[in-house]
Amino acid sequence: MTTGGAHRARAAARLAGWVLLACLPATACGGTAPGAAPTAPPHAASPPASPSTTSPEDLCTRVVAHWSRKVLDSHTYGDYQSMGLSNGQYDILRRVVDAARAEKKRRGADAADALIDRETRAGCTDWYRSGGPGEGPWQ
């Protein structure tokens, strides 16, 4: 008796497996069974909100101001490529740092810091107003 019951249980399990496999192609990828009318998804997902973008002028200002402060404190200029700057941004940095060094001697570190913010913003705004970077790295 035990053998017959175990045999029937295995046969039922195999049959259930075959039924499951036979049904998978009709529903596997969210599709419908052949001949059935397509249905709409239960809820339409809204697209994710697009991230806010930073204007080229703002990005230039942030990067050049950051490196201007570093250069001002280190008393040396680095390689524009290692800073991730274009040649135009590096030109702005050199002008800003020269002015900030003079301002720091005259009026102190806080005045130099404020000058970096002002002059970097003005330089980047002017640079992008006149076209900004070109195609090559030295533009």
PDB file of C-alpha atoms in Angstrom:
ATOM      1  CA  MET A   1       0.000   0.000   0.000  1.00  0.00           C
ATOM      2  CA  THR A   2       2.712   2.393   0.855  1.00  0.00           C
ATOM      3  CA  THR A   3       4.387   1.763  -2.465  1.00  0.00           C
ATOM      4  CA  GLY A   4       1.219   2.426  -4.441  1.00  0.00           C
ATOM      5  CA  GLY A   5       0.529   5.658  -2.532  1.00  0.00           C
ATOM      6  CA  ALA A   6       4.069   6.930  -3.077  1.00  0.00           C
ATOM      7  CA  HIS A   7       3.842   6.032  -6.760  1.00  0.00           C
ATOM      8  CA  ARG A   8       0.599   7.955  -7.165  1.00  0.00           C
ATOM      9  CA  ALA A   9       2.050  10.988  -5.338  1.00  0.00           C
ATOM     10  CA  ARG A  10       5.093  11.050  -7.640  1.00  0.00           C
ATOM     11  CA  ALA A  11       2.878  10.709 -10.704  1.00  0.00           C
ATOM     12  CA  ALA A  12       0.678  13.576  -9.502  1.00  0.00           C
ATOM     13  CA  ALA A  13       3.756  15.743  -8.877  1.00  0.00           C
ATOM     14  CA  ARG A  14       5.080  14.990 -12.380  1.00  0.00           C
ATOM     15  CA  LEU A  15       1.716  15.828 -13.898  1.00  0.00           C
ATOM     16  CA  ALA A  16       1.601  19.114 -11.986  1.00  0.00           C
ATOM     17  CA  GLY A  17       5.111  19.934 -13.250  1.00  0.00           C
ATOM     18  CA  TRP A  18       4.094  19.253 -16.859  1.00  0.00           C
ATOM     19  CA  VAL A  19       0.994  21.399 -16.486  1.00  0.00           C
ATOM     20  CA  LEU A  20       3.094  24.203 -15.049  1.00  0.00           C
ATOM     21  CA  LEU A  21       5.606  23.953 -17.899  1.00  0.00           C
ATOM     22  CA  ALA A  22       2.835  23.925 -20.469  1.00  0.00           C
ATOM     23  CA  CYS A  23       1.346  27.125 -19.012  1.00  0.00           C
ATOM     24  CA  LEU A  24       4.612  29.069 -18.734  1.00  0.00           C
ATOM     25  CA  PRO A  25       4.983  30.073 -22.397  1.00  0.00           C
ATOM     26  CA  ALA A  26       1.587  31.731 -22.356  1.00  0.00           C
ATOM     27  CA  THR A  27       2.339  33.882 -19.311  1.00  0.00           C
ATOM     28  CA  ALA A  28       6.137  33.996 -18.910  1.00  0.00           C
ATOM     29  CA  CYS A  29       6.899  37.558 -19.953  1.00  0.00           C
ATOM     30  CA  GLY A  30       3.654  39.164 -19.019  1.00  0.00           C
ATOM     31  CA  GLY A  31       2.196  38.182 -22.353  1.00  0.00           C
ATOM     32  CA  THR A  32      -1.236  36.808 -22.927  1.00  0.00           C
ATOM     33  CA  ALA A  33      -2.277  33.385 -24.021  1.00  0.00           C
ATOM     34  CA  PRO A  34      -2.536  32.921 -27.782  1.00  0.00           C
ATOM     35  CA  GLY A  35      -5.833  34.266 -29.053  1.00  0.00           C
ATOM     36  CA  ALA A  36      -6.538  36.276 -25.892  1.00  0.00           C
ATOM     37  CA  ALA A  37      -7.072  40.006 -26.077  1.00  0.00           C
ATOM     38  CA  PRO A  38      -4.129  42.071 -24.796  1.00  0.00           C
ATOM     39  CA  THR A  39      -4.703  43.841 -21.529  1.00  0.00           C
ATOM     40  CA  ALA A  40      -3.257  47.086 -20.196  1.00  0.00           C
ATOM     41  CA  PRO A  41      -0.850  46.904 -17.298  1.00  0.00           C
ATOM     42  CA  PRO A  42      -2.538  47.273 -13.919  1.00  0.00           C
ATOM     43  CA  HIS A  43      -1.028  50.730 -13.471  1.00  0.00           C
ATOM     44  CA  ALA A  44       1.107  52.813 -15.747  1.00  0.00           C
ATOM     45  CA  ALA A  45       4.388  53.751 -14.111  1.00  0.00           C
ATOM     46  CA  SER A  46       5.240  57.413 -14.394  1.00  0.00           C
ATOM     47  CA  PRO A  47       8.683  58.159 -15.754  1.00  0.00           C
ATOM     48  CA  PRO A  48      11.236  59.128 -13.129  1.00  0.00           C
ATOM     49  CA  ALA A  49      11.702  62.824 -12.591  1.00  0.00           C
ATOM     50  CA  SER A  50      14.633  64.112 -14.587  1.00  0.00           C
ATOM     51  CA  PRO A  51      17.529  65.313 -12.507  1.00  0.00           C
ATOM     52  CA  SER A  52      18.109  69.021 -12.392  1.00  0.00           C
ATOM     53  CA  THR A  53      20.872  70.173 -14.659  1.00  0.00           C
ATOM     54  CA  THR A  54      23.630  72.616 -13.893  1.00  0.00           C
ATOM     55  CA  SER A  55      24.228  75.343 -16.436  1.00  0.00           C
ATOM     56  CA  PRO A  56      27.663  75.450 -18.058  1.00  0.00           C
ATOM     57  CA  GLU A  57      28.307  78.830 -16.414  1.00  0.00           C
ATOM     58  CA  ASP A  58      27.477  77.469 -12.950  1.00  0.00           C
ATOM     59  CA  LEU A  59      29.594  74.368 -13.460  1.00  0.00           C
ATOM     60  CA  CYS A  60      32.514  76.474 -14.704  1.00  0.00           C
ATOM     61  CA  THR A  61      32.125  78.791 -11.697  1.00  0.00           C
ATOM     62  CA  ARG A  62      32.110  75.923  -9.209  1.00  0.00           C
ATOM     63  CA  VAL A  63      35.111  74.145 -10.687  1.00  0.00           C
ATOM     64  CA  VAL A  64      37.241  77.242 -11.273  1.00  0.00           C
ATOM     65  CA  ALA A  65      36.437  78.683  -7.815  1.00  0.00           C
ATOM     66  CA  HIS A  66      37.340  75.363  -6.181  1.00  0.00           C
ATOM     67  CA  TRP A  67      40.703  75.174  -7.906  1.00  0.00           C
ATOM     68  CA  SER A  68      41.336  78.904  -7.422  1.00  0.00           C
ATOM     69  CA  ARG A  69      41.104  78.420  -3.664  1.00  0.00           C
ATOM     70  CA  LYS A  70      43.428  75.414  -3.813  1.00  0.00           C
ATOM     71  CA  VAL A  71      45.975  77.270  -5.941  1.00  0.00           C
ATOM     72  CA  LEU A  72      45.751  80.394  -3.764  1.00  0.00           C
ATOM     73  CA  ASP A  73      46.631  78.342  -0.683  1.00  0.00           C
ATOM     74  CA  SER A  74      49.376  76.315  -2.382  1.00  0.00           C
ATOM     75  CA  HIS A  75      51.138  79.236  -4.108  1.00  0.00           C
ATOM     76  CA  THR A  76      51.613  77.187  -7.266  1.00  0.00           C
ATOM     77  CA  TYR A  77      49.704  76.471 -10.430  1.00  0.00           C
ATOM     78  CA  GLY A  78      49.030  72.906 -11.472  1.00  0.00           C
ATOM     79  CA  ASP A  79      48.360  71.319 -14.796  1.00  0.00           C
ATOM     80  CA  TYR A  80      44.974  72.307 -16.216  1.00  0.00           C
ATOM     81  CA  GLN A  81      44.301  68.709 -17.267  1.00  0.00           C
ATOM     82  CA  SER A  82      44.885  67.305 -13.794  1.00  0.00           C
ATOM     83  CA  MET A  83      42.328  69.833 -12.537  1.00  0.00           C
ATOM     84  CA  GLY A  84      39.828  68.839 -15.211  1.00  0.00           C
ATOM     85  CA  LEU A  85      39.809  72.328 -16.698  1.00  0.00           C
ATOM     86  CA  SER A  86      39.783  73.489 -20.280  1.00  0.00           C
ATOM     87  CA  ASN A  87      42.299  76.075 -21.418  1.00  0.00           C
ATOM     88  CA  GLY A  88      39.662  78.815 -21.204  1.00  0.00           C
ATOM     89  CA  GLN A  89      38.770  77.851 -17.645  1.00  0.00           C
ATOM     90  CA  TYR A  90      42.466  77.727 -16.763  1.00  0.00           C
ATOM     91  CA  ASP A  91      42.908  81.269 -18.122  1.00  0.00           C
ATOM     92  CA  ILE A  92      40.073  82.410 -15.860  1.00  0.00           C
ATOM     93  CA  LEU A  93      41.696  80.614 -12.908  1.00  0.00           C
ATOM     94  CA  ARG A  94      45.056  82.322 -13.452  1.00  0.00           C
ATOM     95  CA  ARG A  95      43.485  85.792 -13.653  1.00  0.00           C
ATOM     96  CA  VAL A  96      41.332  85.138 -10.575  1.00  0.00           C
ATOM     97  CA  VAL A  97      44.195  83.737  -8.494  1.00  0.00           C
ATOM     98  CA  ASP A  98      46.490  86.646  -9.376  1.00  0.00           C
ATOM     99  CA  ALA A  99      43.814  89.110  -8.285  1.00  0.00           C
ATOM    100  CA  ALA A 100      42.983  87.067  -5.170  1.00  0.00           C
ATOM    101  CA  ARG A 101      46.631  86.969  -4.064  1.00  0.00           C
ATOM    102  CA  ALA A 102      46.840  90.757  -4.263  1.00  0.00           C
ATOM    103  CA  GLU A 103      43.489  91.098  -2.469  1.00  0.00           C
ATOM    104  CA  LYS A 104      44.599  88.700   0.275  1.00  0.00           C
ATOM    105  CA  LYS A 105      47.693  90.840   0.960  1.00  0.00           C
ATOM    106  CA  ARG A 106      45.651  94.053   1.032  1.00  0.00           C
ATOM    107  CA  ARG A 107      42.469  93.019   2.820  1.00  0.00           C
ATOM    108  CA  GLY A 108      42.839  89.453   4.088  1.00  0.00           C
ATOM    109  CA  ALA A 109      41.610  85.933   3.361  1.00  0.00           C
ATOM    110  CA  ASP A 110      37.879  86.686   3.569  1.00  0.00           C
ATOM    111  CA  ALA A 111      38.178  89.463   0.992  1.00  0.00           C
ATOM    112  CA  ALA A 112      40.203  87.162  -1.288  1.00  0.00           C
ATOM    113  CA  ASP A 113      37.539  84.460  -0.932  1.00  0.00           C
ATOM    114  CA  ALA A 114      34.773  86.898  -1.871  1.00  0.00           C
ATOM    115  CA  LEU A 115      36.837  88.111  -4.825  1.00  0.00           C
ATOM    116  CA  ILE A 116      37.249  84.518  -6.046  1.00  0.00           C
ATOM    117  CA  ASP A 117      33.471  84.053  -6.045  1.00  0.00           C
ATOM    118  CA  ARG A 118      32.812  87.355  -7.873  1.00  0.00           C
ATOM    119  CA  GLU A 119      35.578  87.151 -10.433  1.00  0.00           C
ATOM    120  CA  THR A 120      35.075  83.479 -11.211  1.00  0.00           C
ATOM    121  CA  ARG A 121      31.349  84.062 -11.835  1.00  0.00           C
ATOM    122  CA  ALA A 122      32.114  87.066 -14.052  1.00  0.00           C
ATOM    123  CA  GLY A 123      34.840  85.243 -15.969  1.00  0.00           C
ATOM    124  CA  CYS A 124      32.755  82.122 -16.602  1.00  0.00           C
ATOM    125  CA  THR A 125      29.692  84.164 -17.587  1.00  0.00           C
ATOM    126  CA  ASP A 126      31.753  86.177 -20.084  1.00  0.00           C
ATOM    127  CA  TRP A 127      33.438  83.071 -21.429  1.00  0.00           C
ATOM    128  CA  TYR A 128      30.168  81.269 -22.121  1.00  0.00           C
ATOM    129  CA  ARG A 129      28.519  84.421 -23.463  1.00  0.00           C
ATOM    130  CA  SER A 130      31.202  84.539 -26.142  1.00  0.00           C
ATOM    131  CA  GLY A 131      30.845  80.870 -27.047  1.00  0.00           C
ATOM    132  CA  GLY A 132      32.586  78.895 -24.319  1.00  0.00           C
ATOM    133  CA  PRO A 133      34.768  75.928 -25.094  1.00  0.00           C
ATOM    134  CA  GLY A 134      35.380  74.654 -28.593  1.00  0.00           C
ATOM    135  CA  GLU A 135      36.034  71.130 -29.750  1.00  0.00           C
ATOM    136  CA  GLY A 136      39.607  70.644 -28.563  1.00  0.00           C
ATOM    137  CA  PRO A 137      40.927  70.528 -25.006  1.00  0.00           C
ATOM    138  CA  TRP A 138      42.738  73.834 -25.395  1.00  0.00           C
ATOM    139  CA  GLN A 139      39.644  75.780 -26.378  1.00  0.00           C
TER     140      GLN A 139
END
